[in-house]
Coordinates of C-alpha atoms in Angstrom, one line a residue:
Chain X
X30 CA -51.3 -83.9 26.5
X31 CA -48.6 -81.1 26.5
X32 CA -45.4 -81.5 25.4
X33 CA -42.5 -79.7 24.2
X34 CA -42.6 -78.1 20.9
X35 CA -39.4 -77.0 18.9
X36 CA -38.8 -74.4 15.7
X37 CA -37.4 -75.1 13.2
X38 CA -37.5 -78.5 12.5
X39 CA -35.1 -78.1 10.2
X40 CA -32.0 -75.4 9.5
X41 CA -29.7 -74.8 6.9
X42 CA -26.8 -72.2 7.5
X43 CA -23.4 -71.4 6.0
X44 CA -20.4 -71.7 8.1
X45 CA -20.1 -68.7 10.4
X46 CA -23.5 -67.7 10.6
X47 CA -25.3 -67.4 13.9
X48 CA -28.4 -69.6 14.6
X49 CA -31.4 -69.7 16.9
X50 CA -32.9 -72.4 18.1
X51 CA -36.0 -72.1 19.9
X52 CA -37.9 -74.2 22.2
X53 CA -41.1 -73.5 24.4
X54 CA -41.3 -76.0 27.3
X55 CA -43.9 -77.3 28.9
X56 CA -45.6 -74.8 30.8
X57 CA -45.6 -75.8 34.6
X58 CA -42.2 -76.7 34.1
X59 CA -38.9 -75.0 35.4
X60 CA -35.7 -77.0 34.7
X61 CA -35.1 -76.9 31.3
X62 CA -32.2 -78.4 28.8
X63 CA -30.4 -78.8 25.2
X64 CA -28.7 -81.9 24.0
X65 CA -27.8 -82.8 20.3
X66 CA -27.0 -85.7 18.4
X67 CA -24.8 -85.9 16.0
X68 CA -26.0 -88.4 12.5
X69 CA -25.4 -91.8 14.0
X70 CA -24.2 -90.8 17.2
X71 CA -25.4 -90.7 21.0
X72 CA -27.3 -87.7 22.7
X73 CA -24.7 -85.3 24.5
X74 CA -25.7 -83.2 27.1
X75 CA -25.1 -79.3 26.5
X76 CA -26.6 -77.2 29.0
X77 CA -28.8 -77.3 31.7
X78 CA -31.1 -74.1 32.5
X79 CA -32.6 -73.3 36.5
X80 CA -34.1 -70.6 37.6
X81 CA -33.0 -67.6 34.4
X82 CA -29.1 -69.3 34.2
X83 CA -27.0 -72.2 33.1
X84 CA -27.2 -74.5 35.8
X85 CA -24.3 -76.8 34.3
X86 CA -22.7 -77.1 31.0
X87 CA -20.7 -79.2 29.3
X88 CA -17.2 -79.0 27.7
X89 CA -18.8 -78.9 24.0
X90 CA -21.2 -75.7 25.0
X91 CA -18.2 -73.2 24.4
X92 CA -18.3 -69.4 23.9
X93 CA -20.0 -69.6 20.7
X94 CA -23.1 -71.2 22.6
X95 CA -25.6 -69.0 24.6
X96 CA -28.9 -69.9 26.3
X97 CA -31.8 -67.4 27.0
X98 CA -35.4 -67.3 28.5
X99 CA -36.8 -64.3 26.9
X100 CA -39.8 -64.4 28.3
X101 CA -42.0 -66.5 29.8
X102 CA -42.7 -68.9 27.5
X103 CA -39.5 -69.4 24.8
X104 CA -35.9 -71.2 25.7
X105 CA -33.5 -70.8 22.9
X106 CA -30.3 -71.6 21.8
X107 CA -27.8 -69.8 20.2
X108 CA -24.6 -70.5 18.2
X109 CA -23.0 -67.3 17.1
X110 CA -20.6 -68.8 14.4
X111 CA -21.5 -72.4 13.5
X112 CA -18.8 -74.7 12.3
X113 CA -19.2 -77.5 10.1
X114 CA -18.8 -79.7 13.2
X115 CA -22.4 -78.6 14.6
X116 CA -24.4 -79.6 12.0
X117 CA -25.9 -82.6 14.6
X118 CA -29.9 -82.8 15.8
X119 CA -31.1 -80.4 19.0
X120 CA -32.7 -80.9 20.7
X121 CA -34.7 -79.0 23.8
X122 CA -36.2 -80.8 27.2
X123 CA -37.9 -79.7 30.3
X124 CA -38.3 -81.3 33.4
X125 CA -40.9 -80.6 36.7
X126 CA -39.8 -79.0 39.5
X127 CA -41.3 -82.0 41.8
X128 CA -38.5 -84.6 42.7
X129 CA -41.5 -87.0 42.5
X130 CA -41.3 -86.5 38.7
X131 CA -37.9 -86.4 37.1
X132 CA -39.4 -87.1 33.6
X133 CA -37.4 -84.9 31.2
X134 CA -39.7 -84.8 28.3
X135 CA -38.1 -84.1 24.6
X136 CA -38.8 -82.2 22.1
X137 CA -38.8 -83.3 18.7
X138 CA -35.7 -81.8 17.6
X139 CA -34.4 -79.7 15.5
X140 CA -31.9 -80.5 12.8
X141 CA -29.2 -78.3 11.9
X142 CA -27.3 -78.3 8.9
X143 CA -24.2 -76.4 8.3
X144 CA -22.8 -76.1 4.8
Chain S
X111 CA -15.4 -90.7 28.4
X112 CA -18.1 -93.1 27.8
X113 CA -21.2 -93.1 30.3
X114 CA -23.4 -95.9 28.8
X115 CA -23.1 -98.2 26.4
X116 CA -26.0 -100.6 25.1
X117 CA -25.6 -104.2 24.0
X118 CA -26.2 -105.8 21.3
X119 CA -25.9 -102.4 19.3
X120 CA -27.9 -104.0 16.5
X121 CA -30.7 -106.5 17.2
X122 CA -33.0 -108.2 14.7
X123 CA -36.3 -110.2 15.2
X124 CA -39.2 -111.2 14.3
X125 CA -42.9 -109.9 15.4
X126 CA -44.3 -111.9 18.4
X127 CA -40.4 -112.9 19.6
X128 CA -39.1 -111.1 22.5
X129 CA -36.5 -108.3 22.2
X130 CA -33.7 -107.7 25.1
X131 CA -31.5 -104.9 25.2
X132 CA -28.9 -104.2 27.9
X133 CA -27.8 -101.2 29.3
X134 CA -24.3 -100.3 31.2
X135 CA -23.3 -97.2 33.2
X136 CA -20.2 -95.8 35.0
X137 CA -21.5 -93.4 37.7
X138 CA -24.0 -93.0 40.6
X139 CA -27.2 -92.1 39.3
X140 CA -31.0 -91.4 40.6
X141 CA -33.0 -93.1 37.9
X142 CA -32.7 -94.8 34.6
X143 CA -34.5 -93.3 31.8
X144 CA -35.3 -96.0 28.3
X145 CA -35.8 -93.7 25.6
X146 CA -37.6 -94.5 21.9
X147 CA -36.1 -92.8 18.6
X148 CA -37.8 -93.6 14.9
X149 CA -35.2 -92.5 12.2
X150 CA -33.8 -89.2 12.5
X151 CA -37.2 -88.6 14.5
X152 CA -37.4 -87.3 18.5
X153 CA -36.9 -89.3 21.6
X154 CA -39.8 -90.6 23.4
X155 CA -40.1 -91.5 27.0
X156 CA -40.7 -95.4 27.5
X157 CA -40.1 -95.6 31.4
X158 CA -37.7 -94.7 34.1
X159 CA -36.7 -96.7 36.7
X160 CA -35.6 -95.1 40.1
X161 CA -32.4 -96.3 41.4
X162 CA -34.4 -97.7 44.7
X163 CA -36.3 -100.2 42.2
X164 CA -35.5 -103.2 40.8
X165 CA -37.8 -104.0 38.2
X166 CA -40.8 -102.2 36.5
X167 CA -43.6 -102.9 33.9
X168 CA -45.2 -100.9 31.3
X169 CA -47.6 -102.8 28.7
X170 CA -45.2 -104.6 27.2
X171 CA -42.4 -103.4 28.5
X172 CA -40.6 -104.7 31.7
X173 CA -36.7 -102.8 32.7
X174 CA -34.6 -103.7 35.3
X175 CA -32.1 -102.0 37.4
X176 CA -29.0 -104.0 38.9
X177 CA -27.4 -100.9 41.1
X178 CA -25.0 -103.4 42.3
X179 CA -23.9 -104.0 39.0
X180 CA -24.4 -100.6 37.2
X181 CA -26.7 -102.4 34.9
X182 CA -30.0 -102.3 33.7
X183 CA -32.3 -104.1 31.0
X184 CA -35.1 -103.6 29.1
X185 CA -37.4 -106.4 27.8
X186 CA -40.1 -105.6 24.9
X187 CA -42.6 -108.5 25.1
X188 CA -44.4 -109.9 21.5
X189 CA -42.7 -107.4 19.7
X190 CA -44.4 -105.7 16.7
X191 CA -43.2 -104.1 13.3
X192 CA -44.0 -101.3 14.2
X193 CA -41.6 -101.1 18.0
X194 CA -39.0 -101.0 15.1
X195 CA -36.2 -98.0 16.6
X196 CA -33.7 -97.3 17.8
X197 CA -33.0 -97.4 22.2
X198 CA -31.5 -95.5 24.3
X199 CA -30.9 -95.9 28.2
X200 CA -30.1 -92.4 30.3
X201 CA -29.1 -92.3 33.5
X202 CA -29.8 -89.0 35.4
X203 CA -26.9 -88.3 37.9
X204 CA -27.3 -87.5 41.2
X205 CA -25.0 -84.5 41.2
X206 CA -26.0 -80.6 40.0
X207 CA -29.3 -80.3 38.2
X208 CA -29.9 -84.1 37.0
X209 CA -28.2 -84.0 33.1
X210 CA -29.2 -87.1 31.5
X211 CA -26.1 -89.0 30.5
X212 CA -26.9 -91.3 27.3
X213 CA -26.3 -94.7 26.1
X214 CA -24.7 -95.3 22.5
X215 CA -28.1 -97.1 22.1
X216 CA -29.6 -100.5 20.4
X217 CA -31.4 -100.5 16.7
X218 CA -34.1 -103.3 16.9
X219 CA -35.1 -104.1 13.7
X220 CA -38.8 -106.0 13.7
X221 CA -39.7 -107.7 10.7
X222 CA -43.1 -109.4 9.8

């Protein structure tokens, strides 16, 4: 069954540094997503990816956050300076183009940890 | 502000009882998405509900959707230790490119 896959499952990083986050999405799909969840906390919606740009975002996916399809296959995400505040989980979803299917399937996350 | 809020946020049982959880939203939506989380683990589709439905069955699971009401509930039949996890509801909105706006979430704890 495909599914979505996610690397690293887990990432340690000092305050400042930028991360990458990568996802690869199912294959067939085209609508593709981040959301994190902070320890203990609900899933937030971050971004929301259509067609090679941000669809919609939200208020926490500020200028340190970026979003790219490098190719065909890969969806990452990048924070350019992390903050203590976004150490939380990641995590990537993708969706079918079909309105018969609005499924968004999950990845298993990744969690991020910054000291 | 809040979108969804789960009740009871903390539910405990044991196996072969049945487990209810309950799930509130604020906005307009398409569907209604009941997610699965393990510890610290990913989320795992259960069922989704679409917002012309009223009630829908999966194995052991049954969820219902009270539009009227912004409501929706999701019943786990004969529970077992091992549906021990933490739910979330998500309710994709009808507006832009269908973000799925999540619950605060119910931990069901099954014991033997």
């Amino acid at each position: 069954e495909p599914e979505v896959t996610q690397t690293p499952s887990h990432q340690v990083t000092q305050m400042g540094q930028e991360v990458i986050l990568r996802c690869v999405p199912i294959s067939n799909h085209l609508y593709f997503y981040w959301y994190r969840q902070i320890l203990g906390q609900k899933v937030e919606f971050l971004v929301s990816f259509y067609n090679n740009e941000i669809s919609e975002k939200s208020e926490i996916f500020d200028d340190q956050f970026s979003v790219e399809r490098p190719d065909g296959s890969n969806f990452t995400l990048k924070i350019r300076s992390t903050k203590l505040e976004d150490s939380a989980m990641y995590f990537c979803a993708s969706r079918e183009t079909s309105r018969l299917s609005n499924e968004q399937f999950f990845g298993p996350g990744t969690r991020l940890t910054v000291l | 502000s809040q979108q969804g809020e789960e009740d009871p946020q903390a539910l405990s049982i044991q196996e072969g009882e049945n487990a209810t959880m309950n799930c509130s939203y604020k906005t307009s939506i398409n569907n209604l998405q009941w997610y699965r989380q393990n510890s610290g683990r990913g989320l795992v589709h259960l069922i989704l509900i679409r917002s012309n439905e009223r009630e829908k069955h999966s194995g052991r699971l049954r969820v219902t959707l009270d539009t009227s009401k912004k409501s929706s509930s999701l019943l786990i039949t004969a529970s077992r230790a091992a549906d021990t996890a933490s739910y979330f509801c998500a309710g994709e909105r009808n507006t832009g490119f269908q973000k799925l706006v999540f619950g605060t979430g119910t931990r069901l704890l099954v014991s033997p």
